[in-house]
Amino acid sequence: MEQVLGSDSVPSGPMDKSKVLTVKPLRCLVPIFPSQRDTTAPQTSQFASVPPTGPFPPGAAPFFPFFASNESQRQGTGANQGRSYPIPSPVPLNSFRTPASAAGNGDIGTSRRSSRNRVAADEDGYSQGDAYENSFGMYTEDGSDVVKKRKSRKKAKGRPAIAVSLSEVDIESLVNNLLKSFNLVEIDTFYQANSDKELVERVLIVYNLLRRKITQIDDSKEAVPGVARRPDLRSGTILMNKGARANVKKRIGTVPGIDVGDIFFFRMEMCLVGLHAPIMGGIDYLTVKVSADEEPVAVSIVSSGGYEDDGDDGDVLIYSGHGGVQRKDKQQMDQKLERGNLALEKSLHRANEVRVIRGVRDFASPTGKIYVYDGRYIIHESWIEKGKSGCNVFKYKLVRVAGQPEAYTVWKSIQQWKDGVTTRVGVILPDLTSGAESLPVCLVNDVDDEKGPAYFTYLPHLKYTKPFASSKSFLNCSCSDGCEPATNCPCVQKNGGYIPYTALGILLSHNSLIHECGPACLCPRTCRNRVSQAGLKIRLEVFKTKDKGWGLRSWDPIRAGAFICEYAGDVIDSSAVESDDNYIFDATRSFDQLEFVPIDDPVKVPFPLIISAKNGGNVGRFMNHSCSPNVYWQPILRENHDQSYLHVGFYAIKHIPPMQELTYSYGMVRTDKDGPRRKKCLCGSSKCRGYFY
DNA sequence: GGATGTTCACTGTG
DNA sequence: CCACAGTGAACATC
């Protein structure tokens, strides 16, 4: 009914609202002026409120010198300095980021080939395990003093307190190692304000590594009541204080390094990369100078679901303003035209773009949410409605700017495919595994008329004719309820005292050999330490790519670290490799250090495993190569008395949105002398080597 | 009165 | 359920 009000409020401006509201705005409403610019034009810094060189928000820049000295001081005393692993010393500080301004033409990434020279270093082996693991294994005492300390630290913002608790020292050195590995130690101020894809990705990956690691540590302690269990916030604060963040400068419109469709699993992630700054609030805005006056302008909103409604059109969003809820007693009251609400109002009149992030329920983790960046919207109208309690609520109608890649609508389509409401176009087979997997795997071709890949037998698991023999005999566990962290279960011990996975089956740390429970272990199939044995958890599809044959992608969003599938097939001897076999997985190849996996010693594969999936295999055989992959593999060992079964597990490097192709690096043949096996690479990445194995 | 430092309120989340 | 943190804006001090 109020729609009537809404429709005529467009031309008549804000007067309606001030009439309805007795509240006077915090800042006066200056006269409306037309959007002074075509909104499709790039909006780089028209409203820049922060000069590129500062002054900087407190908490970021001023602390760099401090941390730098802290860093060098720590060099000799850190918890793992005594270890023999080569410290990734001053890091390949590839002098890296000359201010992005200089690279105005966006020619990034061409100078990074040098990471290759690290390959030579790995050839003489190393002890297994990684620095992070080991540095933690030593201290698992309680952290009861941590709580108090964190409070008192708040005063001296960002200053690392004198080490009180051993585990805090550990976290400090873990963080420093991570930051060094990913070249996030002292980010150029301008680059920090105006970032790019590289920085965004590195920040996100470090955030997730840190968060998972802290989760793992928390997990291994017995629950201390009162200790905050929010690794998401804790790791976020740490990175904030260290300045390891991107796009600090707020901006209207597109954020460098963030693509429409990108997904996030925590509010903190969006905060760290400058997509949406408020850690809780739904509306982000900045203040712009208008002659002598200032006014707020909205930059992004998070719609956490609930009230969007408006039927099936995924390009329209009805958004409610904030406020109107008494915090203490949860009393409802009228919303006021201030802060975010005022900013949205201003954006409406200026016809500014507003980024929209849609929160959707995460079915893999019912308590969690996934945030989908759905691109830029324009506010078309606003009005006031009476809420349930009879109080005034602001409503804004946003319409998606045309010409952007699909994002949220993809999610809607997938949901409909799953529900059987609509059918996927181009389906050749609804389940190419014929029921061999716990979930169906669709075979789809919507690009040409090829009817499917060459014949093969679907094998859900790796087939061994003979396991690797071991000289020693392994203990099996007897955890009848499944293995738990912080127990003396032999399988947990083999993993350095931890279970390598979270309760959700997310891999907790990179670069370690994963010891899963073996056939003789008495724990159930559902044990947390049998993630790769539990079958598919992600709804995958095999699809025809434009130019790379068949490929693999997912209907479900995938979290960084999630297990995707193993590489199934027949374990063969190196002498049995046929030259026309395009489905070889060869763990003895050399694998370039992945850019987004910590620069640590890579895991040594304990046995020379070669798998052929030519005649038989699983979905893993369809995953294509890429020089900048979103998936990587790790060896998994399952032991059984004196036998070892080595498996290859695929895990997500980063969060992967639905329908994005899954790729990993096939590696290089070590003795390659420009041999005949080289294949032209079509990955299309800016870092493409041009060929693979 | 401009610059800088401090405190507080506001915002849902996991 | 409830502690949690970034930010803007008001307030305080230089």
mmCIF file with all atom_site columns, N, CA, C and O in Angstrom, chain A residues 432-433 436-437 456-464 566-571 611-621:
data_model
loop_
_atom_site.group_PDB
_atom_site.id
_atom_site.type_symbol
_atom_site.label_atom_id
_atom_site.label_alt_id
_atom_site.label_comp_id
_atom_site.label_asym_id
_atom_site.label_entity_id
_atom_site.label_seq_id
_atom_site.pdbx_PDB_ins_code
_atom_site.Cartn_x
_atom_site.Cartn_y
_atom_site.Cartn_z
_atom_site.occupancy
_atom_site.B_iso_or_equiv
_atom_site.pdbx_formal_charge
_atom_site.auth_seq_id
_atom_site.auth_comp_id
_atom_site.auth_asym_id
_atom_site.auth_atom_id
_atom_site.pdbx_PDB_model_num
ATOM 1   N N  . LEU A 1 432 ? 27.016 -39.705 -14.408 1.00 0.00 ? 432 LEU A N  1
ATOM 2   C CA . LEU A 1 432 ? 27.957 -40.525 -15.170 1.00 0.00 ? 432 LEU A CA 1
ATOM 3   C C  . LEU A 1 432 ? 28.625 -41.589 -14.323 1.00 0.00 ? 432 LEU A C  1
ATOM 4   O O  . LEU A 1 432 ? 29.330 -42.455 -14.834 1.00 0.00 ? 432 LEU A O  1
ATOM 5   N N  . THR A 1 433 ? 28.426 -41.519 -13.002 1.00 0.00 ? 433 THR A N  1
ATOM 6   C CA . THR A 1 433 ? 29.020 -42.554 -12.155 1.00 0.00 ? 433 THR A CA 1
ATOM 7   C C  . THR A 1 433 ? 28.081 -43.747 -12.019 1.00 0.00 ? 433 THR A C  1
ATOM 8   O O  . THR A 1 433 ? 28.445 -44.742 -11.404 1.00 0.00 ? 433 THR A O  1
ATOM 9   N N  . ALA A 1 436 ? 27.861 -44.975 -8.572  1.00 0.00 ? 436 ALA A N  1
ATOM 10  C CA . ALA A 1 436 ? 29.063 -45.407 -7.865  1.00 0.00 ? 436 ALA A CA 1
ATOM 11  C C  . ALA A 1 436 ? 29.489 -44.413 -6.793  1.00 0.00 ? 436 ALA A C  1
ATOM 12  O O  . ALA A 1 436 ? 30.199 -44.770 -5.855  1.00 0.00 ? 436 ALA A O  1
ATOM 13  N N  . GLU A 1 437 ? 29.080 -43.173 -6.941  1.00 0.00 ? 437 GLU A N  1
ATOM 14  C CA . GLU A 1 437 ? 29.402 -42.174 -5.927  1.00 0.00 ? 437 GLU A CA 1
ATOM 15  C C  . GLU A 1 437 ? 28.162 -41.884 -5.093  1.00 0.00 ? 437 GLU A C  1
ATOM 16  O O  . GLU A 1 437 ? 27.039 -42.176 -5.500  1.00 0.00 ? 437 GLU A O  1
ATOM 17  N N  . PHE A 1 456 ? 35.280 -45.196 -20.445 1.00 0.00 ? 456 PHE A N  1
ATOM 18  C CA . PHE A 1 456 ? 36.137 -45.588 -19.322 1.00 0.00 ? 456 PHE A CA 1
ATOM 19  C C  . PHE A 1 456 ? 35.252 -46.184 -18.250 1.00 0.00 ? 456 PHE A C  1
ATOM 20  O O  . PHE A 1 456 ? 34.040 -45.974 -18.244 1.00 0.00 ? 456 PHE A O  1
ATOM 21  N N  . THR A 1 457 ? 35.849 -46.933 -17.365 1.00 0.00 ? 457 THR A N  1
ATOM 22  C CA . THR A 1 457 ? 35.096 -47.504 -16.253 1.00 0.00 ? 457 THR A CA 1
ATOM 23  C C  . THR A 1 457 ? 35.153 -46.556 -15.072 1.00 0.00 ? 457 THR A C  1
ATOM 24  O O  . THR A 1 457 ? 36.226 -46.058 -14.731 1.00 0.00 ? 457 THR A O  1
ATOM 25  N N  . TYR A 1 458 ? 34.018 -46.293 -14.458 1.00 0.00 ? 458 TYR A N  1
ATOM 26  C CA . TYR A 1 458 ? 34.035 -45.385 -13.318 1.00 0.00 ? 458 TYR A CA 1
ATOM 27  C C  . TYR A 1 458 ? 34.498 -46.109 -12.072 1.00 0.00 ? 458 TYR A C  1
ATOM 28  O O  . TYR A 1 458 ? 33.863 -47.054 -11.598 1.00 0.00 ? 458 TYR A O  1
ATOM 29  N N  . LEU A 1 459 ? 35.632 -45.670 -11.548 1.00 0.00 ? 459 LEU A N  1
ATOM 30  C CA . LEU A 1 459 ? 36.159 -46.228 -10.304 1.00 0.00 ? 459 LEU A CA 1
ATOM 31  C C  . LEU A 1 459 ? 36.080 -45.160 -9.229  1.00 0.00 ? 459 LEU A C  1
ATOM 32  O O  . LEU A 1 459 ? 36.739 -44.132 -9.355  1.00 0.00 ? 459 LEU A O  1
ATOM 33  N N  . PRO A 1 460 ? 35.323 -45.352 -8.185  1.00 0.00 ? 460 PRO A N  1
ATOM 34  C CA . PRO A 1 460 ? 35.273 -44.317 -7.153  1.00 0.00 ? 460 PRO A CA 1
ATOM 35  C C  . PRO A 1 460 ? 36.557 -44.237 -6.326  1.00 0.00 ? 460 PRO A C  1
ATOM 36  O O  . PRO A 1 460 ? 36.822 -43.209 -5.714  1.00 0.00 ? 460 PRO A O  1
ATOM 37  N N  . HIS A 1 461 ? 37.337 -45.318 -6.304  1.00 0.00 ? 461 HIS A N  1
ATOM 38  C CA . HIS A 1 461 ? 38.538 -45.307 -5.453  1.00 0.00 ? 461 HIS A CA 1
ATOM 39  C C  . HIS A 1 461 ? 39.771 -45.746 -6.228  1.00 0.00 ? 461 HIS A C  1
ATOM 40  O O  . HIS A 1 461 ? 39.678 -46.392 -7.277  1.00 0.00 ? 461 HIS A O  1
ATOM 41  N N  . LEU A 1 462 ? 40.887 -45.413 -5.654  1.00 0.00 ? 462 LEU A N  1
ATOM 42  C CA . LEU A 1 462 ? 42.169 -45.807 -6.241  1.00 0.00 ? 462 LEU A CA 1
ATOM 43  C C  . LEU A 1 462 ? 42.347 -47.322 -6.109  1.00 0.00 ? 462 LEU A C  1
ATOM 44  O O  . LEU A 1 462 ? 42.038 -47.898 -5.070  1.00 0.00 ? 462 LEU A O  1
ATOM 45  N N  . LYS A 1 463 ? 42.851 -47.943 -7.192  1.00 0.00 ? 463 LYS A N  1
ATOM 46  C CA . LYS A 1 463 ? 42.997 -49.402 -7.163  1.00 0.00 ? 463 LYS A CA 1
ATOM 47  C C  . LYS A 1 463 ? 44.468 -49.788 -7.070  1.00 0.00 ? 463 LYS A C  1
ATOM 48  O O  . LYS A 1 463 ? 45.276 -49.428 -7.929  1.00 0.00 ? 463 LYS A O  1
ATOM 49  N N  . TYR A 1 464 ? 44.773 -50.507 -6.029  1.00 0.00 ? 464 TYR A N  1
ATOM 50  C CA . TYR A 1 464 ? 46.137 -50.979 -5.818  1.00 0.00 ? 464 TYR A CA 1
ATOM 51  C C  . TYR A 1 464 ? 46.203 -52.448 -6.181  1.00 0.00 ? 464 TYR A C  1
ATOM 52  O O  . TYR A 1 464 ? 45.360 -53.234 -5.755  1.00 0.00 ? 464 TYR A O  1
ATOM 53  N N  . GLU A 1 566 ? 39.470 -37.550 -4.734  1.00 0.00 ? 566 GLU A N  1
ATOM 54  C CA . GLU A 1 566 ? 40.817 -38.074 -4.900  1.00 0.00 ? 566 GLU A CA 1
ATOM 55  C C  . GLU A 1 566 ? 41.068 -38.330 -6.377  1.00 0.00 ? 566 GLU A C  1
ATOM 56  O O  . GLU A 1 566 ? 40.172 -38.142 -7.209  1.00 0.00 ? 566 GLU A O  1
ATOM 57  N N  . TYR A 1 567 ? 42.300 -38.690 -6.698  1.00 0.00 ? 567 TYR A N  1
ATOM 58  C CA . TYR A 1 567 ? 42.568 -39.094 -8.063  1.00 0.00 ? 567 TYR A CA 1
ATOM 59  C C  . TYR A 1 567 ? 42.494 -40.616 -8.089  1.00 0.00 ? 567 TYR A C  1
ATOM 60  O O  . TYR A 1 567 ? 43.389 -41.302 -7.608  1.00 0.00 ? 567 TYR A O  1
ATOM 61  N N  . ALA A 1 568 ? 41.416 -41.144 -8.625  1.00 0.00 ? 568 ALA A N  1
ATOM 62  C CA . ALA A 1 568 ? 41.249 -42.595 -8.665  1.00 0.00 ? 568 ALA A CA 1
ATOM 63  C C  . ALA A 1 568 ? 41.732 -43.131 -10.000 1.00 0.00 ? 568 ALA A C  1
ATOM 64  O O  . ALA A 1 568 ? 41.834 -42.404 -10.984 1.00 0.00 ? 568 ALA A O  1
ATOM 65  N N  . GLY A 1 569 ? 42.033 -44.400 -10.011 1.00 0.00 ? 569 GLY A N  1
ATOM 66  C CA . GLY A 1 569 ? 42.546 -45.052 -11.208 1.00 0.00 ? 569 GLY A CA 1
ATOM 67  C C  . GLY A 1 569 ? 43.330 -46.275 -10.796 1.00 0.00 ? 569 GLY A C  1
ATOM 68  O O  . GLY A 1 569 ? 43.143 -46.794 -9.692  1.00 0.00 ? 569 GLY A O  1
ATOM 69  N N  . ASP A 1 570 ? 44.205 -46.728 -11.687 1.00 0.00 ? 570 ASP A N  1
ATOM 70  C CA . ASP A 1 570 ? 45.032 -47.884 -11.366 1.00 0.00 ? 570 ASP A CA 1
ATOM 71  C C  . ASP A 1 570 ? 46.442 -47.421 -11.027 1.00 0.00 ? 570 ASP A C  1
ATOM 72  O O  . ASP A 1 570 ? 47.050 -46.650 -11.773 1.00 0.00 ? 570 ASP A O  1
ATOM 73  N N  . VAL A 1 571 ? 46.940 -47.888 -9.895  1.00 0.00 ? 571 VAL A N  1
ATOM 74  C CA . VAL A 1 571 ? 48.331 -47.607 -9.562  1.00 0.00 ? 571 VAL A CA 1
ATOM 75  C C  . VAL A 1 571 ? 49.209 -48.444 -10.478 1.00 0.00 ? 571 VAL A C  1
ATOM 76  O O  . VAL A 1 571 ? 49.042 -49.660 -10.566 1.00 0.00 ? 571 VAL A O  1
ATOM 77  N N  . ILE A 1 611 ? 49.598 -42.995 -11.194 1.00 0.00 ? 611 ILE A N  1
ATOM 78  C CA . ILE A 1 611 ? 48.241 -43.503 -11.369 1.00 0.00 ? 611 ILE A CA 1
ATOM 79  C C  . ILE A 1 611 ? 47.828 -43.308 -12.818 1.00 0.00 ? 611 ILE A C  1
ATOM 80  O O  . ILE A 1 611 ? 48.061 -42.244 -13.395 1.00 0.00 ? 611 ILE A O  1
ATOM 81  N N  . SER A 1 612 ? 47.220 -44.319 -13.391 1.00 0.00 ? 612 SER A N  1
ATOM 82  C CA . SER A 1 612 ? 46.624 -44.150 -14.712 1.00 0.00 ? 612 SER A CA 1
ATOM 83  C C  . SER A 1 612 ? 45.116 -44.238 -14.583 1.00 0.00 ? 612 SER A C  1
ATOM 84  O O  . SER A 1 612 ? 44.576 -45.188 -14.019 1.00 0.00 ? 612 SER A O  1
ATOM 85  N N  . ALA A 1 613 ? 44.452 -43.225 -15.113 1.00 0.00 ? 613 ALA A N  1
ATOM 86  C CA . ALA A 1 613 ? 42.994 -43.229 -15.095 1.00 0.00 ? 613 ALA A CA 1
ATOM 87  C C  . ALA A 1 613 ? 42.457 -43.358 -16.510 1.00 0.00 ? 613 ALA A C  1
ATOM 88  O O  . ALA A 1 613 ? 41.348 -42.943 -16.807 1.00 0.00 ? 613 ALA A O  1
ATOM 89  N N  . LYS A 1 614 ? 43.274 -43.933 -17.375 1.00 0.00 ? 614 LYS A N  1
ATOM 90  C CA . LYS A 1 614 ? 42.852 -44.044 -18.770 1.00 0.00 ? 614 LYS A CA 1
ATOM 91  C C  . LYS A 1 614 ? 41.670 -44.998 -18.919 1.00 0.00 ? 614 LYS A C  1
ATOM 92  O O  . LYS A 1 614 ? 40.654 -44.660 -19.522 1.00 0.00 ? 614 LYS A O  1
ATOM 93  N N  . ASN A 1 615 ? 41.812 -46.169 -18.344 1.00 0.00 ? 615 ASN A N  1
ATOM 94  C CA . ASN A 1 615 ? 40.748 -47.165 -18.493 1.00 0.00 ? 615 ASN A CA 1
ATOM 95  C C  . ASN A 1 615 ? 39.704 -47.074 -17.394 1.00 0.00 ? 615 ASN A C  1
ATOM 96  O O  . ASN A 1 615 ? 38.547 -47.412 -17.604 1.00 0.00 ? 615 ASN A O  1
ATOM 97  N N  . GLY A 1 616 ? 40.150 -46.652 -16.268 1.00 0.00 ? 616 GLY A N  1
ATOM 98  C CA . GLY A 1 616 ? 39.222 -46.525 -15.157 1.00 0.00 ? 616 GLY A CA 1
ATOM 99  C C  . GLY A 1 616 ? 39.641 -45.371 -14.269 1.00 0.00 ? 616 GLY A C  1
ATOM 100 O O  . GLY A 1 616 ? 40.828 -45.164 -14.022 1.00 0.00 ? 616 GLY A O  1
ATOM 101 N N  . GLY A 1 617 ? 38.676 -44.614 -13.797 1.00 0.00 ? 617 GLY A N  1
ATOM 102 C CA . GLY A 1 617 ? 39.006 -43.490 -12.929 1.00 0.00 ? 617 GLY A CA 1
ATOM 103 C C  . GLY A 1 617 ? 37.746 -42.816 -12.428 1.00 0.00 ? 617 GLY A C  1
ATOM 104 O O  . GLY A 1 617 ? 36.630 -43.253 -12.723 1.00 0.00 ? 617 GLY A O  1
ATOM 105 N N  . ASN A 1 618 ? 37.943 -41.754 -11.663 1.00 0.00 ? 618 ASN A N  1
ATOM 106 C CA . ASN A 1 618 ? 36.778 -41.024 -11.136 1.00 0.00 ? 618 ASN A CA 1
ATOM 107 C C  . ASN A 1 618 ? 36.743 -39.621 -11.733 1.00 0.00 ? 618 ASN A C  1
ATOM 108 O O  . ASN A 1 618 ? 37.400 -39.359 -12.750 1.00 0.00 ? 618 ASN A O  1
ATOM 109 N N  . VAL A 1 619 ? 36.008 -38.746 -11.101 1.00 0.00 ? 619 VAL A N  1
ATOM 110 C CA . VAL A 1 619 ? 35.888 -37.384 -11.639 1.00 0.00 ? 619 VAL A CA 1
ATOM 111 C C  . VAL A 1 619 ? 37.236 -36.674 -11.722 1.00 0.00 ? 619 VAL A C  1
ATOM 112 O O  . VAL A 1 619 ? 37.413 -35.783 -12.548 1.00 0.00 ? 619 VAL A O  1
ATOM 113 N N  . GLY A 1 620 ? 38.162 -37.101 -10.883 1.00 0.00 ? 620 GLY A N  1
ATOM 114 C CA . GLY A 1 620 ? 39.468 -36.456 -10.864 1.00 0.00 ? 620 GLY A CA 1
ATOM 115 C C  . GLY A 1 620 ? 40.154 -36.468 -12.223 1.00 0.00 ? 620 GLY A C  1
ATOM 116 O O  . GLY A 1 620 ? 40.925 -35.561 -12.547 1.00 0.00 ? 620 GLY A O  1
ATOM 117 N N  . ARG A 1 621 ? 39.872 -37.456 -13.026 1.00 0.00 ? 621 ARG A N  1
ATOM 118 C CA . ARG A 1 621 ? 40.535 -37.566 -14.327 1.00 0.00 ? 621 ARG A CA 1
ATOM 119 C C  . ARG A 1 621 ? 40.103 -36.458 -15.291 1.00 0.00 ? 621 ARG A C  1
ATOM 120 O O  . ARG A 1 621 ? 40.726 -36.265 -16.330 1.00 0.00 ? 621 ARG A O  1
#
